Amino acid sequence: NPKILKGDANLQLTILRELSAATEEGLDVNTIFQMVLEGMHRGIGLERVCIAFIKGHKLIAKYMLGEGTDHWRSSFVIDVGPFTDNLFTYAMERGGSTWIDAELQTKRKDLYPLDVSTVLGKFPSFIHVLEVKGRKVAMFYVDRWSFGGKLSEAQFESFKHFCSQAQMSLSLLSKSNEKRAR
């Protein structure tokens, strides 16, 4: 399938280096998130990538890349309240990075209620929860959609690498914003 993305290890390294530099230069968090998505999409080769922010009990997509994500700008608003069960609340309970694989999908059909499956479909995915001072503030969601590509262990490792870089940047930026506020 010509639509299946191929990862690019050199690009991954380049973007990771740029991310470190961007953090040191104090670039804003939105720029950093966009760089991370670019790394996940073109570097790792993940077809659909997204960062969504947690606002109250809703998870709202902010930036996305990849075919099949155009409608997410308006439709990706998912309940993550305390009485909700879905793949995002599952990931939030676990914290860090979660791999929703085919086996888990089969075992836990409750992870795909209508509001989730309508927007995302039902595909194996990686999710990562970003925190600032112990508060869950955002999540990365990535999948390979229906292009026939399988998620691999190597991709999960790369995904976690980008997520930890984003987490580091976020923590550093929130610290430097605190200093400025004082």
PDB file of N, CA and C in Angstrom, residues 19-122:
ATOM      1  N   LEU A  19      14.487  19.541  18.997  1.00  0.00           N
ATOM      2  CA  LEU A  19      13.625  19.693  20.171  1.00  0.00           C
ATOM      3  C   LEU A  19      14.432  20.112  21.395  1.00  0.00           C
ATOM      4  N   SER A  20      15.596  19.485  21.580  1.00  0.00           N
ATOM      5  CA  SER A  20      16.450  19.862  22.712  1.00  0.00           C
ATOM      6  C   SER A  20      16.842  21.328  22.607  1.00  0.00           C
ATOM      7  N   ALA A  21      17.240  21.724  21.411  1.00  0.00           N
ATOM      8  CA  ALA A  21      17.643  23.119  21.189  1.00  0.00           C
ATOM      9  C   ALA A  21      16.470  24.063  21.423  1.00  0.00           C
ATOM     10  N   ALA A  22      15.299  23.687  20.908  1.00  0.00           N
ATOM     11  CA  ALA A  22      14.105  24.527  21.043  1.00  0.00           C
ATOM     12  C   ALA A  22      13.759  24.733  22.510  1.00  0.00           C
ATOM     13  N   THR A  23      13.908  23.673  23.300  1.00  0.00           N
ATOM     14  CA  THR A  23      13.603  23.767  24.730  1.00  0.00           C
ATOM     15  C   THR A  23      14.587  24.708  25.409  1.00  0.00           C
ATOM     16  N   GLU A  24      15.880  24.555  25.077  1.00  0.00           N
ATOM     17  CA  GLU A  24      16.894  25.430  25.673  1.00  0.00           C
ATOM     18  C   GLU A  24      16.654  26.885  25.294  1.00  0.00           C
ATOM     19  N   GLU A  25      16.185  27.101  24.063  1.00  0.00           N
ATOM     20  CA  GLU A  25      15.920  28.485  23.623  1.00  0.00           C
ATOM     21  C   GLU A  25      14.617  29.016  24.197  1.00  0.00           C
ATOM     22  N   GLY A  26      13.876  28.139  24.886  1.00  0.00           N
ATOM     23  CA  GLY A  26      12.615  28.569  25.484  1.00  0.00           C
ATOM     24  C   GLY A  26      11.518  28.811  24.466  1.00  0.00           C
ATOM     25  N   LEU A  27      11.548  28.063  23.370  1.00  0.00           N
ATOM     26  CA  LEU A  27      10.469  28.194  22.379  1.00  0.00           C
ATOM     27  C   LEU A  27       9.145  27.797  23.011  1.00  0.00           C
ATOM     28  N   ASP A  28       8.055  28.363  22.499  1.00  0.00           N
ATOM     29  CA  ASP A  28       6.779  28.090  23.154  1.00  0.00           C
ATOM     30  C   ASP A  28       6.358  26.640  22.950  1.00  0.00           C
ATOM     31  N   VAL A  29       5.518  26.206  23.854  1.00  0.00           N
ATOM     32  CA  VAL A  29       5.123  24.811  23.920  1.00  0.00           C
ATOM     33  C   VAL A  29       4.374  24.365  22.649  1.00  0.00           C
ATOM     34  N   ASN A  30       3.631  25.264  22.037  1.00  0.00           N
ATOM     35  CA  ASN A  30       2.910  24.896  20.807  1.00  0.00           C
ATOM     36  C   ASN A  30       3.869  24.511  19.686  1.00  0.00           C
ATOM     37  N   THR A  31       4.949  25.275  19.553  1.00  0.00           N
ATOM     38  CA  THR A  31       5.967  24.963  18.548  1.00  0.00           C
ATOM     39  C   THR A  31       6.564  23.594  18.829  1.00  0.00           C
ATOM     40  N   ILE A  32       6.846  23.349  20.100  1.00  0.00           N
ATOM     41  CA  ILE A  32       7.448  22.084  20.493  1.00  0.00           C
ATOM     42  C   ILE A  32       6.504  20.921  20.191  1.00  0.00           C
ATOM     43  N   PHE A  33       5.223  21.089  20.512  1.00  0.00           N
ATOM     44  CA  PHE A  33       4.253  20.025  20.223  1.00  0.00           C
ATOM     45  C   PHE A  33       4.181  19.740  18.722  1.00  0.00           C
ATOM     46  N   GLN A  34       4.228  20.793  17.926  1.00  0.00           N
ATOM     47  CA  GLN A  34       4.163  20.594  16.474  1.00  0.00           C
ATOM     48  C   GLN A  34       5.399  19.865  15.967  1.00  0.00           C
ATOM     49  N   MET A  35       6.562  20.166  16.552  1.00  0.00           N
ATOM     50  CA  MET A  35       7.784  19.453  16.185  1.00  0.00           C
ATOM     51  C   MET A  35       7.688  17.976  16.558  1.00  0.00           C
ATOM     52  N   VAL A  36       7.132  17.700  17.738  1.00  0.00           N
ATOM     53  CA  VAL A  36       6.979  16.314  18.201  1.00  0.00           C
ATOM     54  C   VAL A  36       6.048  15.551  17.248  1.00  0.00           C
ATOM     55  N   LEU A  37       4.929  16.183  16.877  1.00  0.00           N
ATOM     56  CA  LEU A  37       3.993  15.519  15.955  1.00  0.00           C
ATOM     57  C   LEU A  37       4.660  15.216  14.615  1.00  0.00           C
ATOM     58  N   GLU A  38       5.446  16.174  14.152  1.00  0.00           N
ATOM     59  CA  GLU A  38       6.188  15.989  12.904  1.00  0.00           C
ATOM     60  C   GLU A  38       7.129  14.787  13.023  1.00  0.00           C
ATOM     61  N   GLY A  39       7.808  14.691  14.153  1.00  0.00           N
ATOM     62  CA  GLY A  39       8.715  13.582  14.401  1.00  0.00           C
ATOM     63  C   GLY A  39       7.988  12.248  14.436  1.00  0.00           C
ATOM     64  N   MET A  40       6.820  12.240  15.069  1.00  0.00           N
ATOM     65  CA  MET A  40       6.033  11.004  15.155  1.00  0.00           C
ATOM     66  C   MET A  40       5.498  10.602  13.782  1.00  0.00           C
ATOM     67  N   HIS A  41       5.069  11.605  13.020  1.00  0.00           N
ATOM     68  CA  HIS A  41       4.440  11.358  11.723  1.00  0.00           C
ATOM     69  C   HIS A  41       5.482  10.957  10.675  1.00  0.00           C
ATOM     70  N   ARG A  42       6.419  11.854  10.426  1.00  0.00           N
ATOM     71  CA  ARG A  42       7.392  11.607   9.358  1.00  0.00           C
ATOM     72  C   ARG A  42       8.601  10.812   9.822  1.00  0.00           C
ATOM     73  N   GLY A  43       8.993  11.011  11.093  1.00  0.00           N
ATOM     74  CA  GLY A  43      10.158  10.314  11.620  1.00  0.00           C
ATOM     75  C   GLY A  43       9.860   8.851  11.936  1.00  0.00           C
ATOM     76  N   ILE A  44       8.841   8.626  12.775  1.00  0.00           N
ATOM     77  CA  ILE A  44       8.501   7.249  13.156  1.00  0.00           C
ATOM     78  C   ILE A  44       7.682   6.571  12.051  1.00  0.00           C
ATOM     79  N   GLY A  45       6.903   7.370  11.317  1.00  0.00           N
ATOM     80  CA  GLY A  45       6.066   6.787  10.278  1.00  0.00           C
ATOM     81  C   GLY A  45       4.692   6.402  10.790  1.00  0.00           C
ATOM     82  N   LEU A  46       4.145   7.211  11.702  1.00  0.00           N
ATOM     83  CA  LEU A  46       2.797   6.963  12.222  1.00  0.00           C
ATOM     84  C   LEU A  46       1.820   7.827  11.432  1.00  0.00           C
ATOM     85  N   GLU A  47       0.801   7.166  10.866  1.00  0.00           N
ATOM     86  CA  GLU A  47      -0.054   7.868   9.902  1.00  0.00           C
ATOM     87  C   GLU A  47      -0.881   8.994  10.508  1.00  0.00           C
ATOM     88  N   ARG A  48      -1.526   8.740  11.649  1.00  0.00           N
ATOM     89  CA  ARG A  48      -2.365   9.778  12.251  1.00  0.00           C
ATOM     90  C   ARG A  48      -1.798  10.118  13.622  1.00  0.00           C
ATOM     91  N   VAL A  49      -1.455  11.368  13.816  1.00  0.00           N
ATOM     92  CA  VAL A  49      -0.894  11.808  15.093  1.00  0.00           C
ATOM     93  C   VAL A  49      -1.631  13.048  15.576  1.00  0.00           C
ATOM     94  N   CYS A  50      -1.739  13.155  16.898  1.00  0.00           N
ATOM     95  CA  CYS A  50      -2.544  14.249  17.433  1.00  0.00           C
ATOM     96  C   CYS A  50      -2.106  14.552  18.858  1.00  0.00           C
ATOM     97  N   ILE A  51      -2.171  15.823  19.216  1.00  0.00           N
ATOM     98  CA  ILE A  51      -2.076  16.178  20.634  1.00  0.00           C
ATOM     99  C   ILE A  51      -3.408  16.809  21.013  1.00  0.00           C
ATOM    100  N   ALA A  52      -3.955  16.342  22.133  1.00  0.00           N
ATOM    101  CA  ALA A  52      -5.244  16.844  22.607  1.00  0.00           C
ATOM    102  C   ALA A  52      -5.070  17.300  24.053  1.00  0.00           C
ATOM    103  N   PHE A  53      -5.726  18.410  24.383  1.00  0.00           N
ATOM    104  CA  PHE A  53      -5.605  18.972  25.724  1.00  0.00           C
ATOM    105  C   PHE A  53      -6.796  18.587  26.584  1.00  0.00           C
ATOM    106  N   ILE A  54      -6.514  18.403  27.870  1.00  0.00           N
ATOM    107  CA  ILE A  54      -7.576  18.056  28.807  1.00  0.00           C
ATOM    108  C   ILE A  54      -8.114  19.354  29.386  1.00  0.00           C
ATOM    109  N   LYS A  55      -9.379  19.646  29.083  1.00  0.00           N
ATOM    110  CA  LYS A  55     -10.043  20.853  29.605  1.00  0.00           C
ATOM    111  C   LYS A  55     -11.259  20.380  30.390  1.00  0.00           C
ATOM    112  N   GLY A  56     -11.202  20.501  31.703  1.00  0.00           N
ATOM    113  CA  GLY A  56     -12.287  19.984  32.533  1.00  0.00           C
ATOM    114  C   GLY A  56     -12.373  18.483  32.325  1.00  0.00           C
ATOM    115  N   HIS A  57     -13.563  18.011  31.912  1.00  0.00           N
ATOM    116  CA  HIS A  57     -13.749  16.575  31.678  1.00  0.00           C
ATOM    117  C   HIS A  57     -13.728  16.232  30.202  1.00  0.00           C
ATOM    118  N   LYS A  58     -13.156  17.119  29.398  1.00  0.00           N
ATOM    119  CA  LYS A  58     -13.111  16.868  27.951  1.00  0.00           C
ATOM    120  C   LYS A  58     -11.674  16.821  27.453  1.00  0.00           C
ATOM    121  N   LEU A  59     -11.476  15.952  26.465  1.00  0.00           N
ATOM    122  CA  LEU A  59     -10.194  15.879  25.777  1.00  0.00           C
ATOM    123  C   LEU A  59     -10.427  16.494  24.402  1.00  0.00           C
ATOM    124  N   ILE A  60      -9.704  17.576  24.107  1.00  0.00           N
ATOM    125  CA  ILE A  60      -9.968  18.339  22.883  1.00  0.00           C
ATOM    126  C   ILE A  60      -8.716  18.397  22.017  1.00  0.00           C
ATOM    127  N   ALA A  61      -8.831  17.903  20.784  1.00  0.00           N
ATOM    128  CA  ALA A  61      -7.688  17.875  19.875  1.00  0.00           C
ATOM    129  C   ALA A  61      -7.262  19.283  19.516  1.00  0.00           C
ATOM    130  N   LYS A  62      -5.943  19.512  19.535  1.00  0.00           N
ATOM    131  CA  LYS A  62      -5.427  20.841  19.236  1.00  0.00           C
ATOM    132  C   LYS A  62      -4.636  20.823  17.923  1.00  0.00           C
ATOM    133  N   TYR A  63      -3.673  19.930  17.804  1.00  0.00           N
ATOM    134  CA  TYR A  63      -2.895  19.817  16.568  1.00  0.00           C
ATOM    135  C   TYR A  63      -2.953  18.385  16.086  1.00  0.00           C
ATOM    136  N   MET A  64      -3.048  18.196  14.775  1.00  0.00           N
ATOM    137  CA  MET A  64      -3.051  16.850  14.233  1.00  0.00           C
ATOM    138  C   MET A  64      -2.373  16.845  12.883  1.00  0.00           C
ATOM    139  N   LEU A  65      -1.854  15.697  12.505  1.00  0.00           N
ATOM    140  CA  LEU A  65      -1.200  15.527  11.213  1.00  0.00           C
ATOM    141  C   LEU A  65      -1.639  14.185  10.645  1.00  0.00           C
ATOM    142  N   GLY A  66      -1.717  14.125   9.337  1.00  0.00           N
ATOM    143  CA  GLY A  66      -1.978  12.848   8.692  1.00  0.00           C
ATOM    144  C   GLY A  66      -3.330  12.801   8.015  1.00  0.00           C
ATOM    145  N   GLU A  67      -3.410  11.938   7.027  1.00  0.00           N
ATOM    146  CA  GLU A  67      -4.649  11.774   6.295  1.00  0.00           C
ATOM    147  C   GLU A  67      -5.713  11.202   7.228  1.00  0.00           C
ATOM    148  N   GLY A  68      -6.948  11.684   7.086  1.00  0.00           N
ATOM    149  CA  GLY A  68      -8.016  11.166   7.931  1.00  0.00           C
ATOM    150  C   GLY A  68      -8.115  11.884   9.262  1.00  0.00           C
ATOM    151  N   THR A  69      -7.385  12.997   9.415  1.00  0.00           N
ATOM    152  CA  THR A  69      -7.495  13.745  10.674  1.00  0.00           C
ATOM    153  C   THR A  69      -8.175  15.107  10.474  1.00  0.00           C
ATOM    154  N   ASP A  70      -8.546  15.431   9.239  1.00  0.00           N
ATOM    155  CA  ASP A  70      -9.099  16.771   8.955  1.00  0.00           C
ATOM    156  C   ASP A  70     -10.299  17.093   9.835  1.00  0.00           C
ATOM    157  N   HIS A  71     -11.196  16.116   9.993  1.00  0.00           N
ATOM    158  CA  HIS A  71     -12.420  16.385  10.765  1.00  0.00           C
ATOM    159  C   HIS A  71     -12.175  16.419  12.271  1.00  0.00           C
ATOM    160  N   TRP A  72     -10.983  16.001  12.717  1.00  0.00           N
ATOM    161  CA  TRP A  72     -10.725  15.988  14.159  1.00  0.00           C
ATOM    162  C   TRP A  72     -10.767  17.378  14.755  1.00  0.00           C
ATOM    163  N   ARG A  73     -10.397  18.394  13.964  1.00  0.00           N
ATOM    164  CA  ARG A  73     -10.376  19.760  14.468  1.00  0.00           C
ATOM    165  C   ARG A  73     -11.725  20.132  15.076  1.00  0.00           C
ATOM    166  N   SER A  74     -12.796  19.642  14.445  1.00  0.00           N
ATOM    167  CA  SER A  74     -14.126  19.985  14.962  1.00  0.00           C
ATOM    168  C   SER A  74     -14.760  18.850  15.763  1.00  0.00           C
ATOM    169  N   SER A  75     -14.409  17.592  15.479  1.00  0.00           N
ATOM    170  CA  SER A  75     -15.161  16.490  16.089  1.00  0.00           C
ATOM    171  C   SER A  75     -14.447  15.789  17.240  1.00  0.00           C
ATOM    172  N   PHE A  76     -13.140  16.013  17.383  1.00  0.00           N
ATOM    173  CA  PHE A  76     -12.383  15.314  18.418  1.00  0.00           C
ATOM    174  C   PHE A  76     -12.568  16.033  19.748  1.00  0.00           C
ATOM    175  N   VAL A  77     -13.692  15.761  20.408  1.00  0.00           N
ATOM    176  CA  VAL A  77     -13.974  16.269  21.750  1.00  0.00           C
ATOM    177  C   VAL A  77     -14.522  15.071  22.499  1.00  0.00           C
ATOM    178  N   ILE A  78     -13.709  14.515  23.391  1.00  0.00           N
ATOM    179  CA  ILE A  78     -14.056  13.236  23.994  1.00  0.00           C
ATOM    180  C   ILE A  78     -14.133  13.353  25.504  1.00  0.00           C
ATOM    181  N   ASP A  79     -15.180  12.750  26.065  1.00  0.00           N
ATOM    182  CA  ASP A  79     -15.407  12.782  27.500  1.00  0.00           C
ATOM    183  C   ASP A  79     -14.337  11.963  28.217  1.00  0.00           C
ATOM    184  N   VAL A  80     -13.657  12.581  29.195  1.00  0.00           N
ATOM    185  CA  VAL A  80     -12.701  11.838  30.014  1.00  0.00           C
ATOM    186  C   VAL A  80     -13.014  12.052  31.502  1.00  0.00           C
ATOM    187  N   GLY A  81     -14.290  12.278  31.772  1.00  0.00           N
ATOM    188  CA  GLY A  81     -14.731  12.520  33.152  1.00  0.00           C
ATOM    189  C   GLY A  81     -14.611  11.274  34.011  1.00  0.00           C
ATOM    190  N   PRO A  82     -14.842  11.449  35.325  1.00  0.00           N
ATOM    191  CA  PRO A  82     -14.627  10.354  36.288  1.00  0.00           C
ATOM    192  C   PRO A  82     -15.541   9.146  36.077  1.00  0.00           C
ATOM    193  N   PHE A  83     -16.677   9.316  35.414  1.00  0.00           N
ATOM    194  CA  PHE A  83     -17.596   8.182  35.256  1.00  0.00           C
ATOM    195  C   PHE A  83     -17.557   7.619  33.854  1.00  0.00           C
ATOM    196  N   THR A  84     -16.454   7.873  33.154  1.00  0.00           N
ATOM    197  CA  THR A  84     -16.337   7.484  31.760  1.00  0.00           C
ATOM    198  C   THR A  84     -15.313   6.376  31.613  1.00  0.00           C
ATOM    199  N   ASP A  85     -15.610   5.427  30.733  1.00  0.00           N
ATOM    200  CA  ASP A  85     -14.636   4.401  30.366  1.00  0.00           C
ATOM    201  C   ASP A  85     -14.364   4.505  28.886  1.00  0.00           C
ATOM    202  N   ASN A  86     -13.122   4.778  28.531  1.00  0.00           N
ATOM    203  CA  ASN A  86     -12.706   4.709  27.136  1.00  0.00           C
ATOM    204  C   ASN A  86     -11.192   4.566  27.095  1.00  0.00           C
ATOM    205  N   LEU A  87     -10.623   4.477  25.896  1.00  0.00           N
ATOM    206  CA  LEU A  87      -9.178   4.247  25.835  1.00  0.00           C
ATOM    207  C   LEU A  87      -8.382   5.387  26.452  1.00  0.00           C
ATOM    208  N   PHE A  88      -8.947   6.599  26.476  1.00  0.00           N
ATOM    209  CA  PHE A  88      -8.212   7.732  27.050  1.00  0.00           C
ATOM    210  C   PHE A  88      -8.234   7.702  28.582  1.00  0.00           C
ATOM    211  N   THR A  89      -9.392   7.361  29.170  1.00  0.00           N
ATOM    212  CA  THR A  89      -9.433   7.265  30.634  1.00  0.00           C
ATOM    213  C   THR A  89      -8.570   6.082  31.085  1.00  0.00           C
ATOM    214  N   TYR A  90      -8.559   5.022  30.282  1.00  0.00           N
ATOM    215  CA  TYR A  90      -7.706   3.864  30.559  1.00  0.00           C
ATOM    216  C   TYR A  90      -6.236   4.300  30.592  1.00  0.00           C
ATOM    217  N   ALA A  91      -5.832   5.087  29.592  1.00  0.00           N
ATOM    218  CA  ALA A  91      -4.455   5.586  29.519  1.00  0.00           C
ATOM    219  C   ALA A  91      -4.164   6.547  30.681  1.00  0.00           C
ATOM    220  N   MET A  92      -5.148   7.381  31.040  1.00  0.00           N
ATOM    221  CA  MET A  92      -4.956   8.342  32.138  1.00  0.00           C
ATOM    222  C   MET A  92      -4.719   7.623  33.458  1.00  0.00           C
ATOM    223  N   GLU A  93      -5.460   6.527  33.689  1.00  0.00           N
ATOM    224  CA  GLU A  93      -5.285   5.769  34.922  1.00  0.00           C
ATOM    225  C   GLU A  93      -3.876   5.199  34.999  1.00  0.00           C
ATOM    226  N   ARG A  94      -3.354   4.776  33.874  1.00  0.00           N
ATOM    227  CA  ARG A  94      -2.029   4.158  33.847  1.00  0.00           C
ATOM    228  C   ARG A  94      -0.905   5.188  33.844  1.00  0.00           C
ATOM    229  N   GLY A  95      -1.147   6.352  33.235  1.00  0.00           N
ATOM    230  CA  GLY A  95      -0.106   7.375  33.136  1.00  0.00           C
ATOM    231  C   GLY A  95       0.977   6.954  32.152  1.00  0.00           C
ATOM    232  N   GLY A  96       1.821   7.901  31.752  1.00  0.00           N
ATOM    233  CA  GLY A  96       2.893   7.592  30.815  1.00  0.00           C
ATOM    234  C   GLY A  96       2.371   7.121  29.469  1.00  0.00           C
ATOM    235  N   SER A  97       3.055   6.151  28.876  1.00  0.00           N
ATOM    236  CA  SER A  97       2.698   5.664  27.534  1.00  0.00           C
ATOM    237  C   SER A  97       1.942   4.343  27.594  1.00  0.00           C
ATOM    238  N   THR A  98       0.899   4.245  26.802  1.00  0.00           N
ATOM    239  CA  THR A  98       0.085   3.032  26.742  1.00  0.00           C
ATOM    240  C   THR A  98      -0.034   2.576  25.300  1.00  0.00           C
ATOM    241  N   TRP A  99       0.109   1.283  25.097  1.00  0.00           N
ATOM    242  CA  TRP A  99      -0.072   0.685  23.768  1.00  0.00           C
ATOM    243  C   TRP A  99      -1.400  -0.048  23.792  1.00  0.00           C
ATOM    244  N   ILE A 100      -2.358   0.466  23.045  1.00  0.00           N
ATOM    245  CA  ILE A 100      -3.651  -0.222  22.914  1.00  0.00           C
ATOM    246  C   ILE A 100      -3.510  -1.165  21.727  1.00  0.00           C
ATOM    247  N   ASP A 101      -3.273  -2.441  22.001  1.00  0.00           N
ATOM    248  CA  ASP A 101      -3.054  -3.391  20.909  1.00  0.00           C
ATOM    249  C   ASP A 101      -4.334  -4.168  20.587  1.00  0.00           C
ATOM    250  N   ALA A 102      -4.268  -4.972  19.542  1.00  0.00           N
ATOM    251  CA  ALA A 102      -5.447  -5.700  19.063  1.00  0.00           C
ATOM    252  C   ALA A 102      -6.028  -6.605  20.145  1.00  0.00           C
ATOM    253  N   GLU A 103      -5.160  -7.198  20.944  1.00  0.00           N
ATOM    254  CA  GLU A 103      -5.609  -8.107  22.005  1.00  0.00           C
ATOM    255  C   GLU A 103      -6.429  -7.357  23.042  1.00  0.00           C
ATOM    256  N   LEU A 104      -5.920  -6.196  23.457  1.00  0.00           N
ATOM    257  CA  LEU A 104      -6.637  -5.372  24.432  1.00  0.00           C
ATOM    258  C   LEU A 104      -7.962  -4.888  23.838  1.00  0.00           C
ATOM    259  N   GLN A 105      -7.949  -4.531  22.554  1.00  0.00           N
ATOM    260  CA  GLN A 105      -9.173  -4.077  21.893  1.00  0.00           C
ATOM    261  C   GLN A 105     -10.253  -5.157  21.947  1.00  0.00           C
ATOM    262  N   THR A 106      -9.841  -6.411  21.742  1.00  0.00           N
ATOM    263  CA  THR A 106     -10.787  -7.521  21.757  1.00  0.00           C
ATOM    264  C   THR A 106     -11.326  -7.749  23.162  1.00  0.00           C
ATOM    265  N   LYS A 107     -10.413  -7.682  24.144  1.00  0.00           N
ATOM    266  CA  LYS A 107     -10.795  -7.933  25.539  1.00  0.00           C
ATOM    267  C   LYS A 107     -11.652  -6.817  26.120  1.00  0.00           C
ATOM    268  N   ARG A 108     -11.364  -5.580  25.734  1.00  0.00           N
ATOM    269  CA  ARG A 108     -12.006  -4.431  26.371  1.00  0.00           C
ATOM    270  C   ARG A 108     -12.779  -3.592  25.352  1.00  0.00           C
ATOM    271  N   LYS A 109     -13.919  -4.112  24.928  1.00  0.00           N
ATOM    272  CA  LYS A 109     -14.733  -3.386  23.947  1.00  0.00           C
ATOM    273  C   LYS A 109     -15.241  -2.058  24.526  1.00  0.00           C
ATOM    274  N   ASP A 110     -15.307  -1.979  25.871  1.00  0.00           N
ATOM    275  CA  ASP A 110     -15.779  -0.755  26.530  1.00  0.00           C
ATOM    276  C   ASP A 110     -14.841   0.431  26.309  1.00  0.00           C
ATOM    277  N   LEU A 111     -13.636   0.172  25.799  1.00  0.00           N
ATOM    278  CA  LEU A 111     -12.697   1.268  25.562  1.00  0.00           C
ATOM    279  C   LEU A 111     -13.092   2.092  24.333  1.00  0.00           C
ATOM    280  N   TYR A 112     -14.057   1.578  23.558  1.00  0.00           N
ATOM    281  CA  TYR A 112     -14.474   2.268  22.336  1.00  0.00           C
ATOM    282  C   TYR A 112     -15.963   2.601  22.340  1.00  0.00           C
ATOM    283  N   PRO A 113     -16.401   3.446  23.280  1.00  0.00           N
ATOM    284  CA  PRO A 113     -17.805   3.869  23.234  1.00  0.00           C
ATOM    285  C   PRO A 113     -18.046   4.671  21.956  1.00  0.00           C
ATOM    286  N   LEU A 114     -19.301   4.941  21.692  1.00  0.00           N
ATOM    287  CA  LEU A 114     -19.693   5.574  20.437  1.00  0.00           C
ATOM    288  C   LEU A 114     -18.958   6.883  20.157  1.00  0.00           C
ATOM    289  N   ASP A 115     -18.830   7.758  21.177  1.00  0.00           N
ATOM    290  CA  ASP A 115     -18.191   9.058  20.918  1.00  0.00           C
ATOM    291  C   ASP A 115     -16.740   8.889  20.462  1.00  0.00           C
ATOM    292  N   VAL A 116     -16.076   7.826  20.927  1.00  0.00           N
ATOM    293  CA  VAL A 116     -14.687   7.572  20.527  1.00  0.00           C
ATOM    294  C   VAL A 116     -14.630   6.925  19.145  1.00  0.00           C
ATOM    295  N   SER A 117     -15.408   5.849  18.966  1.00  0.00           N
ATOM    296  CA  SER A 117     -15.309   5.111  17.698  1.00  0.00           C
ATOM    297  C   SER A 117     -15.829   5.931  16.514  1.00  0.00           C
ATOM    298  N   THR A 118     -16.764   6.830  16.766  1.00  0.00           N
ATOM    299  CA  THR A 118     -17.261   7.695  15.692  1.00  0.00           C
ATOM    300  C   THR A 118     -16.149   8.590  15.163  1.00  0.00           C
ATOM    301  N   VAL A 119     -15.350   9.144  16.076  1.00  0.00           N
ATOM    302  CA  VAL A 119     -14.296  10.077  15.685  1.00  0.00           C
ATOM    303  C   VAL A 119     -13.051   9.335  15.186  1.00  0.00           C
ATOM    304  N   LEU A 120     -12.622   8.319  15.920  1.00  0.00           N
ATOM    305  CA  LEU A 120     -11.325   7.694  15.659  1.00  0.00           C
ATOM    306  C   LEU A 120     -11.401   6.369  14.914  1.00  0.00           C
ATOM    307  N   GLY A 121     -12.584   5.739  14.928  1.00  0.00           N
ATOM    308  CA  GLY A 121     -12.632   4.355  14.467  1.00  0.00           C
ATOM    309  C   GLY A 121     -12.060   3.488  15.574  1.00  0.00           C
ATOM    310  N   LYS A 122     -11.690   2.242  15.242  1.00  0.00           N
ATOM    311  CA  LYS A 122     -11.129   1.338  16.257  1.00  0.00           C
ATOM    312  C   LYS A 122      -9.837   0.761  15.729  1.00  0.00           C
TER     313      LYS A 122
END
